[in-house]
Short mmCIF file of C-alpha atoms in Angstrom, two decimals:
data_model
loop_
_atom_site.label_atom_id
_atom_site.label_comp_id
_atom_site.label_asym_id
_atom_site.label_seq_id
_atom_site.Cartn_x
_atom_site.Cartn_y
_atom_site.Cartn_z
CA PRO A 1 -9.30 3.20 -27.40
CA ARG A 2 -10.01 4.30 -23.80
CA ILE A 3 -10.06 0.74 -22.51
CA ARG A 4 -6.86 0.00 -24.43
CA ARG A 5 -5.23 3.02 -22.75
CA ILE A 6 -6.32 1.79 -19.33
CA ARG A 7 -4.97 -1.69 -20.05
CA THR A 8 -1.65 -0.29 -21.29
CA PHE A 9 -1.30 1.99 -18.29
CA SER A 10 -2.18 -0.91 -15.99
CA ARG A 11 0.56 -3.05 -17.55
CA ILE A 12 3.09 -0.23 -17.14
CA LEU A 13 2.11 0.22 -13.49
CA LYS A 14 2.41 -3.53 -12.88
CA VAL A 15 5.94 -3.58 -14.30
CA MET A 16 6.87 -0.53 -12.21
CA LEU A 17 5.36 -2.10 -9.08
CA LEU A 18 7.24 -5.36 -9.61
CA ALA A 19 10.46 -3.43 -10.17
CA TYR A 20 9.85 -1.46 -6.99
CA LEU A 21 8.90 -4.43 -4.82
CA VAL A 22 11.26 -7.08 -6.20
CA VAL A 23 14.10 -5.74 -8.34
CA LEU A 24 14.98 -2.73 -6.18
CA PRO A 25 15.25 -4.69 -2.88
CA LEU A 26 17.26 -7.45 -4.58
CA SER A 27 19.65 -4.90 -6.08
CA LEU A 28 20.06 -3.24 -2.69
CA ILE A 29 20.85 -6.62 -1.14
CA ALA A 30 23.38 -7.32 -3.90
CA ILE A 31 25.00 -3.91 -3.42
CA GLY A 32 25.10 -4.47 0.34
CA ALA A 33 26.75 -7.87 -0.16
CA ALA A 34 29.29 -6.36 -2.54
CA VAL A 35 30.09 -3.58 -0.08
CA ALA A 36 30.41 -6.10 2.77
CA GLY A 37 32.65 -8.29 0.58
CA LEU A 38 35.00 -5.36 0.11
CA GLY A 39 35.20 -4.93 3.87
CA LEU A 40 33.54 -1.52 3.75
CA THR A 41 30.79 -0.43 6.11
CA PHE A 42 28.08 2.00 5.14
CA HIS A 43 26.50 3.77 8.10
CA ASN A 44 27.14 0.63 10.17
CA TRP A 45 23.99 -1.09 8.88
CA ASN A 46 25.26 -4.55 9.75
CA SER A 47 25.09 -4.01 13.50
CA GLY A 48 22.25 -1.45 13.48
CA PHE A 49 19.33 -3.85 13.18
CA ALA A 50 20.81 -6.39 15.57
CA THR A 51 21.06 -3.81 18.35
CA LEU A 52 17.41 -2.75 18.11
CA PRO A 53 15.07 -3.85 20.90
CA MET A 54 12.67 -6.71 20.14
CA GLU A 55 9.66 -4.34 20.09
CA ALA A 56 11.28 -2.30 17.32
CA LYS A 57 12.03 -5.41 15.30
CA VAL A 58 8.43 -6.62 15.63
CA LEU A 59 7.02 -3.23 14.64
CA PHE A 60 9.46 -3.06 11.71
CA ALA A 61 8.42 -6.54 10.54
CA LEU A 62 4.73 -5.69 10.94
CA SER A 63 5.13 -2.46 8.97
CA ASN A 64 6.98 -4.23 6.17
CA GLY A 65 4.38 -7.00 6.09
CA ILE A 66 1.61 -4.44 5.65
CA TYR A 67 3.69 -2.75 2.96
CA TRP A 68 3.97 -6.03 1.03
CA LEU A 69 0.24 -6.71 1.42
CA ILE A 70 -0.44 -3.27 -0.06
CA GLY A 71 1.78 -4.12 -3.02
CA VAL A 72 0.11 -7.50 -3.61
CA THR A 73 -3.39 -6.02 -3.30
CA PHE A 74 -2.54 -3.18 -5.68
CA TYR A 75 -1.12 -5.70 -8.16
CA ARG A 76 -4.34 -7.73 -7.99
CA LEU A 77 -6.37 -4.56 -8.59
CA LEU A 78 -4.22 -3.74 -11.63
CA ASN A 79 -4.86 -7.26 -12.95
CA LEU A 80 -8.60 -6.59 -12.83
CA TYR A 81 -8.15 -3.27 -14.62
CA GLU A 82 -6.01 -4.94 -17.27
CA ALA A 83 -8.73 -7.55 -17.77
CA GLY A 84 -11.25 -4.77 -18.37
CA VAL A 85 -13.07 -5.17 -15.05
CA PHE A 86 -13.61 -1.69 -13.67
CA PHE A 87 -16.70 -1.61 -11.47
CA SER A 88 -17.30 -4.92 -9.76
CA PRO A 89 -17.55 -6.18 -6.20
CA ALA A 90 -14.00 -7.56 -6.55
CA ASN A 91 -12.67 -4.07 -7.33
CA VAL A 92 -14.57 -2.61 -4.41
CA ARG A 93 -13.25 -5.29 -2.06
CA LEU A 94 -9.63 -4.77 -3.18
CA PHE A 95 -9.90 -0.99 -3.04
CA ARG A 96 -11.40 -1.17 0.46
CA LYS A 97 -8.63 -3.55 1.52
CA LEU A 98 -6.06 -1.07 0.19
CA GLY A 99 -7.69 1.68 2.22
CA TYR A 100 -7.67 -0.33 5.44
CA LEU A 101 -4.09 -1.48 4.90
CA ALA A 102 -2.91 2.08 4.24
CA PHE A 103 -4.79 3.34 7.29
CA THR A 104 -3.23 0.58 9.43
CA LYS A 105 0.25 1.40 8.12
CA GLY A 106 -0.30 5.07 8.95
CA LEU A 107 -1.61 4.25 12.41
CA LEU A 108 1.39 2.01 13.01
CA GLY A 109 3.69 4.83 11.90
CA VAL A 110 2.07 7.19 14.41
CA VAL A 111 2.09 4.72 17.30
CA THR A 112 5.57 3.22 16.76
CA PRO A 113 7.65 6.12 18.13
CA MET A 114 5.49 6.31 21.24
CA ALA A 115 5.60 2.54 21.73
CA LEU A 116 9.39 2.57 21.53
CA ILE A 117 9.87 5.36 24.07
CA GLY A 118 7.06 4.07 26.29
CA LYS A 119 5.24 7.40 26.62
CA LEU A 120 2.15 8.91 25.09
CA ALA A 121 3.14 12.28 23.70
CA PHE A 122 -0.09 14.15 22.96
CA PRO A 123 1.28 16.87 20.60
CA SER A 124 3.23 14.38 18.50
CA LEU A 125 0.17 12.11 18.41
CA ILE A 126 -2.01 14.92 17.02
CA PHE A 127 0.61 16.02 14.48
CA GLY A 128 1.27 12.40 13.53
CA VAL A 129 -2.39 11.65 12.91
CA PHE A 130 -3.11 14.74 10.84
CA GLY A 131 0.26 14.73 9.10
CA SER A 132 0.35 11.09 8.06
CA PRO A 133 -0.27 10.63 4.34
CA TRP A 134 -0.92 6.93 4.95
CA LEU A 135 -3.75 7.68 7.37
CA VAL A 136 -5.32 10.31 5.15
CA GLY A 137 -4.83 8.20 2.02
CA GLY A 138 -6.27 5.17 3.76
CA LEU A 139 -9.39 7.05 4.81
CA PHE A 140 -9.69 8.42 1.27
CA GLY A 141 -9.40 4.88 -0.14
CA ILE A 142 -12.08 3.61 2.22
CA ILE A 143 -14.53 6.38 1.26
CA VAL A 144 -13.82 5.84 -2.46
CA SER A 145 -14.51 2.12 -2.01
CA HIS A 146 -17.89 2.92 -0.45
CA ILE A 147 -18.67 5.26 -3.37
CA MET A 148 -17.62 2.54 -5.82
CA ASP A 149 -19.86 0.08 -3.99
CA GLU A 150 -22.84 2.40 -4.43
CA GLY A 151 -21.90 2.81 -8.10
CA CYS A 152 -21.86 -0.97 -8.54
CA LYS A 153 -25.31 -1.23 -6.96
CA LEU A 154 -26.64 1.50 -9.25
CA GLN A 155 -25.11 -0.24 -12.28
CA GLU A 156 -26.76 -3.54 -11.29
CA GLU A 157 -30.11 -1.81 -10.87
CA GLN A 158 -29.73 -0.12 -14.25
CA GLU A 159 -28.99 -3.46 -15.93
CA LEU A 160 -32.19 -4.89 -14.46
CA THR A 161 -34.28 -1.97 -15.72
CA VAL A 162 -35.92 -2.63 -19.05
#
């Protein structure tokens, strides 16, 4: 029953993740096209992105790329959970990858404002580092992956013990 609950919850999370990463953006694009077709403007989004400097566009694209990699990695991890694989090197690798991706996204979020204005602002850097949930969550994911790795090694040793 516990494994069945985990598999069911994993399926629900996969559907929610797909809805969040695919259906929601497509619906926003469709709504934006409908609004543009009516000749209405909403916060002048059409010209907003085009007027951004190239550095901002690159950082925006990099941040969104990391965001999509996080979604794909999380989906792959949920596939393993749904298959009943809980403590394996594949889980550890995916969990560690999630941690590093989240940490990178947080670091990018802290550095982006300073890169765009061209100055290093020490107080905002400190507050950004300690106040970023992506950085803290990424570090937490990395440490959990190391703990899971040790758990996998202990499980392998226990299987070899007669």
